[in-house]
Tab-separated table of C-alpha atoms in Angstrom:
chain	number	residue	atom	x	y	z
A	30	MET	CA	-10.852	2.114	-25.432
A	31	LEU	CA	-7.611	3.892	-24.763
A	32	MET	CA	-6.020	1.036	-23.043
A	33	LEU	CA	-6.269	-0.814	-26.209
A	34	GLU	CA	-4.377	1.368	-28.196
A	35	LYS	CA	-1.144	1.643	-26.214
A	36	TYR	CA	-0.619	-0.940	-23.274
A	37	LYS	CA	-0.804	-4.258	-21.753
A	38	MET	CA	-1.828	-4.993	-18.481
A	39	VAL	CA	0.136	-7.861	-16.744
A	40	VAL	CA	-1.436	-9.112	-13.712
A	41	PHE	CA	1.116	-10.900	-11.098
A	42	ASP	CA	-1.419	-13.128	-9.446
A	43	ASP	CA	-0.064	-14.086	-5.500
A	44	ASP	CA	-2.388	-16.997	-5.661
A	45	PRO	CA	-4.288	-18.717	-8.296
A	46	THR	CA	-8.111	-17.107	-7.348
A	47	GLY	CA	-7.290	-13.806	-8.526
A	48	ILE	CA	-8.816	-14.703	-12.196
A	49	GLN	CA	-12.258	-14.744	-10.488
A	50	THR	CA	-13.602	-11.817	-12.263
A	51	VAL	CA	-12.691	-11.844	-15.516
A	52	HIS	CA	-12.719	-14.288	-18.857
A	53	GLY	CA	-11.003	-14.727	-22.502
A	54	CYS	CA	-7.536	-14.007	-21.241
A	55	LEU	CA	-4.636	-16.129	-20.376
A	56	LEU	CA	-3.108	-17.272	-17.352
A	57	LEU	CA	0.275	-17.984	-17.405
A	58	THR	CA	1.809	-20.421	-14.455
A	59	GLU	CA	5.605	-19.572	-15.659
A	60	TRP	CA	7.629	-16.759	-17.750
A	61	SER	CA	9.446	-18.320	-20.417
A	62	GLU	CA	10.029	-16.351	-23.492
A	63	GLU	CA	7.802	-18.732	-25.284
A	64	THR	CA	4.879	-18.157	-23.227
A	65	LEU	CA	5.497	-14.477	-22.587
A	66	HIS	CA	5.708	-13.834	-26.631
A	67	ALA	CA	2.461	-16.047	-26.807
A	68	ALA	CA	0.575	-13.661	-24.120
A	69	PHE	CA	2.068	-10.452	-25.638
A	70	ARG	CA	0.901	-11.353	-29.359
A	71	ASP	CA	-2.713	-12.158	-27.799
A	72	SER	CA	-5.757	-10.298	-28.772
A	73	GLN	CA	-6.696	-9.455	-25.547
A	74	PRO	CA	-5.082	-6.264	-23.776
A	75	PHE	CA	-3.768	-8.292	-20.547
A	76	PHE	CA	-2.743	-11.425	-19.088
A	77	TYR	CA	-1.924	-13.202	-15.888
A	78	ILE	CA	0.938	-14.443	-14.459
A	79	LEU	CA	0.686	-16.817	-11.556
A	80	THR	CA	3.442	-16.608	-9.185
A	81	ASN	CA	1.696	-18.127	-6.253
A	82	SER	CA	3.956	-15.670	-3.514
A	83	ARG	CA	1.941	-15.896	-1.181
A	84	ALA	CA	2.505	-19.173	-0.376
A	85	LEU	CA	6.372	-18.375	-0.008
A	86	THR	CA	8.372	-16.935	2.394
A	87	ALA	CA	9.505	-13.137	2.046
A	88	GLU	CA	12.542	-13.967	0.445
A	89	GLU	CA	11.359	-16.666	-2.033
A	90	ALA	CA	8.471	-13.764	-2.965
A	91	ARG	CA	10.982	-11.637	-3.530
A	92	GLU	CA	12.779	-13.358	-5.783
A	93	ARG	CA	9.666	-15.059	-7.787
A	94	VAL	CA	8.305	-11.724	-8.223
A	95	ARG	CA	11.600	-10.178	-9.580
A	96	SER	CA	12.312	-13.037	-12.089
A	97	ALA	CA	8.674	-12.749	-13.403
A	98	VAL	CA	8.990	-8.841	-13.756
A	99	GLU	CA	12.682	-9.167	-15.388
A	100	ALA	CA	11.208	-11.333	-18.102
A	101	VAL	CA	8.229	-9.612	-18.896
A	102	VAL	CA	10.273	-6.497	-19.398
A	103	SER	CA	12.901	-8.558	-21.587
A	104	VAL	CA	10.136	-9.527	-23.833
A	105	ASN	CA	8.339	-6.650	-23.969
A	106	ARG	CA	11.245	-5.083	-25.948
A	107	ASP	CA	10.201	-6.719	-29.009
A	108	TYR	CA	6.578	-5.051	-28.357
A	109	GLY	CA	6.813	-1.729	-26.754
A	110	PHE	CA	3.741	-1.713	-24.837
A	111	ARG	CA	3.288	0.691	-21.818
A	112	LEU	CA	3.236	-1.910	-19.018
A	113	ILE	CA	0.327	-1.729	-16.437
A	114	CYS	CA	1.968	-4.229	-13.505
A	115	VAL	CA	-0.556	-5.046	-11.327
A	116	SER	CA	0.358	-6.992	-8.077
A	117	ARG	CA	-3.301	-8.628	-7.336
A	118	SER	CA	-3.368	-10.173	-3.846
A	119	ASP	CA	-6.003	-10.822	-1.544
A	120	SER	CA	-9.356	-8.482	-0.723
A	121	CYS	CA	-8.922	-9.574	2.845
A	122	LEU	CA	-5.626	-7.785	2.861
A	123	ARG	CA	-3.232	-10.991	3.233
A	124	GLY	CA	-0.055	-11.175	1.353
A	125	HIS	CA	3.263	-10.039	0.866
A	126	PHE	CA	3.131	-6.286	0.605
A	127	PRO	CA	4.772	-3.714	0.214
A	128	LEU	CA	7.509	-6.083	-0.849
A	129	GLU	CA	5.687	-7.125	-4.378
A	130	THR	CA	4.920	-3.578	-5.185
A	131	ASP	CA	8.476	-2.405	-4.489
A	132	VAL	CA	10.076	-5.222	-6.144
A	133	MET	CA	7.913	-4.589	-9.302
A	134	ARG	CA	9.030	-0.715	-8.964
A	135	GLU	CA	12.965	-1.567	-8.563
A	136	VAL	CA	12.723	-3.802	-11.428
A	137	LEU	CA	11.447	-1.557	-13.817
A	138	GLU	CA	13.444	1.440	-12.732
A	139	ARG	CA	16.681	-0.465	-12.885
A	140	HIS	CA	15.664	-0.927	-16.509
A	141	GLY	CA	15.447	2.779	-17.047
A	142	ILE	CA	11.585	2.594	-16.845
A	143	GLU	CA	9.862	5.473	-15.100
A	144	VAL	CA	7.555	4.398	-12.369
A	145	TRP	CA	4.184	6.578	-12.056
A	146	ARG	CA	3.839	7.957	-8.087
A	147	PRO	CA	1.563	7.467	-6.245
A	148	VAL	CA	0.786	3.471	-6.637
A	149	PRO	CA	-2.538	2.761	-6.681
A	150	PHE	CA	-4.063	0.794	-3.850
A	151	VAL	CA	-7.293	-0.301	-4.766
A	152	PRO	CA	-7.875	-4.076	-2.278
A	153	ALA	CA	-11.769	-3.539	-3.622
A	154	PHE	CA	-13.783	-6.887	-4.358
A	155	ILE	CA	-17.027	-5.866	-5.141
A	156	GLU	CA	-18.260	-9.541	-6.226
A	157	SER	CA	-17.729	-10.511	-2.925
A	158	GLY	CA	-18.640	-7.507	-0.874
A	159	ARG	CA	-15.134	-6.385	-0.095
A	160	ILE	CA	-15.836	-2.504	-0.151
A	161	THR	CA	-13.024	0.515	0.831
A	162	ILE	CA	-15.377	3.547	2.065
A	163	ASP	CA	-13.416	6.718	2.935
A	164	GLY	CA	-10.257	5.012	3.163
A	165	THR	CA	-11.182	2.147	5.568
A	166	HIS	CA	-11.831	-1.024	3.837
A	167	TYR	CA	-14.748	-3.934	4.900
A	168	MET	CA	-16.140	-6.991	4.368
A	169	ARG	CA	-20.077	-7.113	4.066
A	170	GLU	CA	-21.519	-10.054	5.615
A	171	GLY	CA	-25.642	-10.495	4.901
A	172	GLY	CA	-26.774	-6.551	5.472
A	173	GLN	CA	-23.509	-5.775	7.994
A	174	LEU	CA	-20.524	-4.224	7.005
A	175	ILE	CA	-17.302	-5.494	9.073
A	176	PRO	CA	-13.935	-3.928	9.260
A	177	VAL	CA	-11.471	-6.323	7.675
A	178	SER	CA	-9.367	-6.040	10.773
A	179	GLU	CA	-12.147	-7.773	12.492
A	180	THR	CA	-12.071	-10.992	10.705
A	181	GLU	CA	-10.724	-14.398	10.841
A	182	PHE	CA	-8.642	-13.200	7.933
A	183	ALA	CA	-6.773	-10.458	9.793
A	184	ARG	CA	-5.818	-13.154	12.641
A	185	ASP	CA	-3.766	-14.992	9.500
A	186	ASN	CA	-0.872	-16.796	11.086
A	187	VAL	CA	1.471	-15.641	8.406
A	188	PHE	CA	0.025	-12.439	7.262
A	189	GLY	CA	-2.400	-11.050	10.573
A	190	TYR	CA	-2.708	-7.362	10.696
A	191	HIS	CA	-4.584	-4.894	13.164
A	192	HIS	CA	-5.982	-1.732	11.105
A	193	SER	CA	-8.975	-1.296	8.470
A	194	ARG	CA	-7.935	1.689	7.675
A	195	LEU	CA	-5.507	1.602	4.936
A	196	SER	CA	-3.271	4.582	5.781
A	197	GLU	CA	-2.723	3.059	9.036
A	198	TYR	CA	-2.219	-1.176	7.414
A	199	ILE	CA	0.329	0.460	5.552
A	200	ALA	CA	2.435	1.825	7.878
A	201	GLU	CA	1.869	-1.150	9.844
A	202	LYS	CA	3.448	-3.267	7.188
A	203	GLY	CA	6.362	-0.828	7.034
A	204	GLY	CA	5.407	1.233	3.802
A	205	LYS	CA	4.741	4.814	3.785
A	206	ALA	CA	0.988	5.910	3.138
A	207	ASP	CA	2.143	9.037	1.057
A	208	ASP	CA	3.566	6.459	-1.677
A	209	TYR	CA	-0.065	5.310	-2.148
A	210	GLU	CA	-3.131	6.385	-3.579
A	211	ILE	CA	-6.076	4.630	-1.519
A	212	VAL	CA	-8.918	4.220	-4.042
A	213	ASN	CA	-12.323	3.971	-2.754
A	214	ALA	CA	-14.689	1.945	-4.156
A	215	GLN	CA	-18.047	0.226	-3.359
A	216	SER	CA	-19.171	-0.634	-6.840
A	217	TYR	CA	-17.944	-1.321	-10.320
A	218	ASP	CA	-19.077	2.098	-11.572
A	219	GLU	CA	-16.797	3.617	-9.282
A	220	LEU	CA	-13.760	1.361	-10.502
A	221	TYR	CA	-14.806	2.493	-14.223
A	222	ALA	CA	-14.710	5.980	-13.191
A	223	TYR	CA	-11.598	5.671	-11.588
A	224	ARG	CA	-10.189	3.932	-14.586
A	225	GLU	CA	-11.035	6.881	-17.055
A	226	ALA	CA	-10.040	9.289	-14.476
A	227	PHE	CA	-6.658	7.539	-14.300
A	228	PHE	CA	-6.191	6.981	-18.084
A	229	SER	CA	-6.568	10.439	-18.886
A	230	ARG	CA	-4.006	11.547	-15.991
A	231	ILE	CA	-1.751	8.968	-17.506
A	232	ALA	CA	-2.680	9.883	-21.430
A	233	SER	CA	1.249	11.502	-21.896
A	234	TRP	CA	3.009	9.434	-19.794
A	235	HIS	CA	5.315	7.074	-21.064
A	236	GLY	CA	6.659	5.116	-18.335
A	237	ALA	CA	5.300	2.124	-16.800
A	238	VAL	CA	2.208	1.821	-13.733
A	239	VAL	CA	2.685	-0.468	-10.674
A	240	ILE	CA	-0.733	-0.905	-9.177
A	241	ARG	CA	-1.738	-3.359	-5.753
A	242	SER	CA	-4.966	-4.729	-5.916
A	243	SER	CA	-7.772	-7.505	-5.449
A	244	SER	CA	-9.701	-9.033	-8.175
A	245	SER	CA	-12.179	-6.418	-9.210
A	246	LEU	CA	-9.661	-3.696	-10.571
A	247	PRO	CA	-8.189	-5.847	-13.597
A	248	ARG	CA	-11.723	-6.346	-14.514
A	249	ALA	CA	-12.406	-2.932	-14.508
A	250	PHE	CA	-9.311	-2.003	-16.220
A	251	SER	CA	-9.427	-4.639	-18.875
A	252	GLY	CA	-12.544	-3.249	-20.635
A	253	ILE	CA	-14.152	-6.987	-20.864
A	254	ASP	CA	-18.054	-7.485	-21.417
A	255	ASP	CA	-19.654	-9.062	-18.465
A	256	LYS	CA	-20.404	-12.654	-19.174
A	257	ALA	CA	-23.063	-15.365	-17.623
A	258	LEU	CA	-22.087	-17.800	-15.634
A	259	LEU	CA	-20.608	-21.082	-17.057
A	260	THR	CA	-22.750	-23.884	-18.018
A	261	ARG	CA	-22.283	-27.340	-18.368
A	262	SER	CA	-22.781	-27.011	-22.060
A	263	ASP	CA	-19.963	-24.342	-22.068
A	264	LEU	CA	-17.688	-26.699	-20.561
A	265	GLY	CA	-18.292	-29.454	-22.892
A	266	ILE	CA	-20.022	-31.426	-19.791
A	267	GLU	CA	-22.596	-34.221	-21.389
A	268	GLY	CA	-24.543	-36.737	-19.836
A	269	GLN	CA	-24.028	-38.162	-16.283
A	270	GLY	CA	-20.933	-38.878	-14.573
A	271	ALA	CA	-18.527	-38.416	-11.757
A	272	GLY	CA	-16.812	-35.145	-11.002
A	273	CYS	CA	-14.060	-34.680	-8.306
A	274	PHE	CA	-13.731	-32.220	-5.411
A	275	ILE	CA	-10.395	-31.796	-3.547
A	276	VAL	CA	-10.671	-29.605	-0.523
A	277	GLY	CA	-7.736	-28.674	1.194
A	278	SER	CA	-8.400	-24.902	2.765
A	279	HIS	CA	-9.394	-24.525	6.604
A	280	VAL	CA	-11.370	-21.373	6.857
A	281	GLN	CA	-14.203	-21.743	8.766
A	282	LYS	CA	-16.213	-20.615	5.620
A	283	THR	CA	-14.747	-23.745	3.724
A	284	THR	CA	-15.792	-26.140	6.570
A	285	ARG	CA	-19.430	-25.345	6.300
A	286	GLN	CA	-19.505	-25.298	2.511
A	287	LEU	CA	-17.870	-28.857	2.323
A	288	ASN	CA	-20.544	-30.081	5.192
A	289	ALA	CA	-23.055	-28.610	3.041
A	290	LEU	CA	-22.020	-29.983	-0.328
A	291	LEU	CA	-21.566	-33.662	1.681
A	292	THR	CA	-25.502	-33.664	2.034
A	293	ALA	CA	-25.906	-33.670	-1.390
A	294	GLU	CA	-27.100	-36.502	-2.930
A	295	GLY	CA	-24.468	-38.524	-5.330
A	296	VAL	CA	-21.575	-37.516	-3.401
A	297	ARG	CA	-19.495	-39.109	-0.798
A	298	GLY	CA	-16.791	-37.870	0.899
A	299	ILE	CA	-13.549	-39.214	1.912
A	300	GLU	CA	-11.509	-37.905	4.855
A	301	LEU	CA	-7.529	-37.630	4.908
A	302	PRO	CA	-5.929	-37.451	8.415
A	303	ILE	CA	-3.122	-35.100	8.500
A	304	ASN	CA	-0.857	-37.635	10.539
A	305	ARG	CA	-1.486	-40.405	7.940
A	306	ILE	CA	-0.526	-38.125	5.092
A	307	VAL	CA	2.807	-37.280	7.149
A	308	ASP	CA	3.377	-40.873	8.192
A	309	ASP	CA	1.869	-43.139	6.146
A	310	GLY	CA	1.246	-41.295	2.632
A	311	ASN	CA	1.901	-44.231	0.627
A	312	THR	CA	-0.762	-46.620	2.027
A	313	LEU	CA	-3.199	-43.857	2.644
A	314	ALA	CA	-2.681	-42.602	-1.141
A	315	LYS	CA	-3.097	-46.208	-2.591
A	316	GLU	CA	-6.548	-46.607	-0.589
A	317	THR	CA	-7.457	-43.018	-1.457
A	318	LEU	CA	-7.155	-43.940	-4.861
A	319	GLU	CA	-8.853	-46.981	-4.717
A	320	THR	CA	-11.975	-45.553	-3.351
A	321	MET	CA	-11.992	-42.752	-5.521
A	322	LEU	CA	-12.241	-45.141	-8.633
A	323	ARG	CA	-14.723	-47.324	-6.928
A	324	PHE	CA	-16.875	-44.329	-6.112
A	325	ALA	CA	-16.635	-43.007	-10.153
A	326	GLU	CA	-17.226	-46.477	-11.365
A	327	GLU	CA	-20.971	-46.321	-9.016
A	328	GLY	CA	-21.705	-42.641	-10.564
A	329	VAL	CA	-20.742	-41.053	-7.522
A	330	THR	CA	-18.492	-38.008	-6.958
A	331	PRO	CA	-15.764	-38.274	-4.652
A	332	VAL	CA	-14.930	-35.162	-2.191
A	333	VAL	CA	-11.627	-35.562	-0.779
A	334	TYR	CA	-10.838	-33.691	1.850
A	335	THR	CA	-8.452	-32.711	4.556
A	336	ALA	CA	-9.204	-33.436	8.277
A	337	ARG	CA	-10.861	-30.071	9.510
A	338	GLN	CA	-8.762	-29.847	12.497
A	339	GLU	CA	-5.880	-27.456	11.522
A	340	VAL	CA	-2.701	-28.142	12.821
A	341	ARG	CA	-1.168	-25.452	14.670
A	342	ILE	CA	2.690	-24.713	14.563
A	343	ALA	CA	4.631	-22.011	15.962
A	344	ASP	CA	7.673	-22.441	13.854
A	345	ALA	CA	7.126	-20.952	10.512
A	346	ALA	CA	9.417	-23.078	8.682
A	347	LYS	CA	7.842	-26.450	10.174
A	348	ARG	CA	4.340	-24.738	9.308
A	349	GLN	CA	5.316	-24.178	5.732
A	350	HIS	CA	6.659	-27.609	5.530
A	351	LEU	CA	3.557	-29.121	6.745
A	352	GLY	CA	1.644	-27.463	4.413
A	353	GLN	CA	3.509	-28.490	1.370
A	354	THR	CA	3.649	-32.198	2.591
A	355	VAL	CA	-0.222	-31.978	2.410
A	356	SER	CA	-0.342	-29.870	-0.546
A	357	ASP	CA	2.092	-32.771	-2.614
A	358	PHE	CA	-0.435	-35.310	-1.259
A	359	LEU	CA	-2.991	-33.994	-2.597
A	360	VAL	CA	-1.351	-33.465	-5.848
A	361	ARG	CA	-0.542	-36.759	-6.154
A	362	LEU	CA	-4.420	-37.995	-5.931
A	363	VAL	CA	-4.680	-35.855	-8.694
A	364	ARG	CA	-1.804	-37.069	-11.060
A	365	GLU	CA	-2.607	-40.685	-10.199
A	366	MET	CA	-6.205	-40.544	-10.664
A	367	PRO	CA	-7.356	-43.537	-12.071
A	368	TYR	CA	-10.400	-41.957	-14.153
A	369	VAL	CA	-10.825	-38.833	-15.722
A	370	PRO	CA	-13.611	-36.898	-14.019
A	371	GLN	CA	-16.306	-34.762	-16.034
A	372	TYR	CA	-14.726	-31.738	-13.672
A	373	LEU	CA	-12.590	-31.192	-10.938
A	374	VAL	CA	-13.032	-28.509	-8.401
A	375	ALA	CA	-10.088	-27.542	-5.954
A	376	LYS	CA	-10.650	-25.598	-2.455
A	377	GLY	CA	-8.290	-22.997	-1.567
A	378	GLY	CA	-5.527	-21.346	-2.605
A	379	ILE	CA	-2.328	-23.364	-2.022
A	380	THR	CA	-4.167	-26.523	-2.847
A	381	SER	CA	-5.514	-25.059	-6.176
A	382	HIS	CA	-2.191	-23.605	-7.476
A	383	ASP	CA	-0.121	-27.309	-6.783
A	384	ILE	CA	-2.778	-29.247	-8.533
A	385	LEU	CA	-3.046	-26.747	-11.625
A	386	THR	CA	0.813	-26.632	-12.039
A	387	HIS	CA	1.754	-29.995	-10.659
A	388	GLY	CA	-0.867	-32.126	-10.611
A	389	LEU	CA	-2.198	-30.944	-14.086
A	390	HIS	CA	0.892	-29.533	-15.205
A	391	VAL	CA	-0.840	-26.129	-17.005
A	392	ARG	CA	1.684	-23.762	-18.463
A	393	MET	CA	-0.825	-21.534	-19.937
A	394	ALA	CA	-4.581	-21.749	-20.558
A	395	ARG	CA	-7.352	-19.318	-21.170
A	396	VAL	CA	-9.787	-18.454	-18.646
A	397	MET	CA	-13.288	-19.725	-19.626
A	398	GLY	CA	-15.342	-17.653	-16.723
A	399	GLN	CA	-16.697	-18.242	-13.501
A	400	ALA	CA	-18.730	-21.417	-12.494
A	401	ILE	CA	-20.271	-19.087	-9.705
A	402	ASN	CA	-19.718	-16.143	-8.306
A	403	SER	CA	-16.223	-15.216	-7.741
A	404	VAL	CA	-15.324	-18.887	-8.701
A	405	PRO	CA	-12.953	-19.065	-12.091
A	406	CYS	CA	-12.743	-21.955	-14.275
A	407	VAL	CA	-9.669	-22.922	-16.637
A	408	MET	CA	-9.497	-25.415	-19.379
A	409	ALA	CA	-7.100	-28.306	-18.532
A	410	GLU	CA	-6.168	-31.592	-19.731
A	411	LYS	CA	-5.683	-35.050	-18.325
A	412	ASP	CA	-4.920	-38.179	-20.248
A	413	GLY	CA	-5.689	-36.405	-23.561
A	414	LYS	CA	-9.067	-35.299	-22.531
A	415	ARG	CA	-10.349	-31.642	-22.046
A	416	LEU	CA	-11.037	-31.284	-18.000
A	417	PRO	CA	-12.599	-28.205	-16.690
A	418	TYR	CA	-10.925	-27.159	-13.630
A	419	ILE	CA	-12.394	-24.915	-11.195
A	420	ILE	CA	-10.816	-22.980	-8.494
A	421	PHE	CA	-12.544	-22.109	-5.669
A	422	PRO	CA	-10.910	-19.544	-2.994
A	423	GLY	CA	-11.226	-20.415	0.213
A	424	ASN	CA	-12.665	-17.127	1.327
A	425	VAL	CA	-15.518	-17.127	-1.022
A	426	GLY	CA	-18.931	-17.685	-1.182
A	427	ASN	CA	-21.541	-18.360	1.224
A	428	ASP	CA	-22.734	-22.052	2.815
A	429	MET	CA	-24.078	-23.452	0.257
A	430	SER	CA	-21.599	-22.515	-2.652
A	431	LEU	CA	-19.810	-25.818	-2.967
A	432	LYS	CA	-23.422	-27.544	-3.134
A	433	GLU	CA	-24.464	-25.115	-5.721
A	434	ILE	CA	-21.441	-25.809	-8.212
A	435	TYR	CA	-22.026	-29.350	-7.997
A	436	LEU	CA	-25.620	-29.253	-8.643
A	437	GLY	CA	-24.863	-26.858	-11.571
A	438	LEU	CA	-22.426	-29.538	-13.040
A	439	GLY	CA	-25.115	-32.188	-13.357
A	440	GLY	CA	-25.419	-33.557	-9.255
A	441	ILE	CA	-28.380	-34.776	-7.731
A	442	GLY	CA	-30.269	-32.504	-5.412
């Protein structure tokens, strides 16, 4: 494939769920020279850098993305790849846009690297039914196509929007529609056709490419083969034993999935009241860790979840502070977990990121594949033992998906 010969695709992921369509590549949670050299030397023609910028303010996101792109450009001087810089974000159109693509282009051009125009805009996520038809973006629910502006995700209190037609969405967010190439896609066949046409167009191009996408385009551009869903054997899980679920996401879909999981035999829920996390965190952590250990010693899988009533706070700074307080508490539970589970599942973007980087201290990991459709797994480590870590996006799956993972990893029906 053309891409293998000349290019390195670097996917700057604004939350840890973007690897939900790929396997075999590296995921970096920091961009030191050491980790970037390892990624550029890797045989795969692409790798992911987790910026987690969707969880940041606009100015924090700007600095985070700038830092990561600067580091990539600097290290690539030793390798000379043509760079495809993908700003990977939410298929439901939440995220810092057009800020992130603007920053990428600014950094590249400041280093004398010309950037292809217009910027491809490809929010399709085929596996989960997020598709673009005639310039309008939809979510498939059952047999129905719903314009994304009519979903709960469009009412996000940070990244809300009013338009499903992408040219209007771009304008609403402060961009210029003419600066972007809106790519329609309802299937991977369409994305593969777009890939071939695009690489033909840039065959004699010696600059860089910046793309805004969701999760399907990196898979289509990478050229990787399909891979079956991961099994217990793939993850090195043997015998019976306790896993662990940590659930932080508050979207309605997550709550329905959580309720279904709690009906399974062999799991037991531990609810975390938000007011106690804030006001009595040390005592609550001690109680929770003791309960988790007791359940594990009984062969029961703990399902630790924050209370389902979302706390609505108008002030953005206070809202962000509360979210970080809750996330720090969940990270503490993983860091101080008194047993090594057979597997760990984290539900929600902020939750899964903070556990990955601060709870498990992962700097670089190989993406194993998917536990179920669109739910990725990386191999982490805790207390010197391998720990399959499953990153479950908040907006993915049907009502039975959390329970499906539990049963697939050896749970009791």
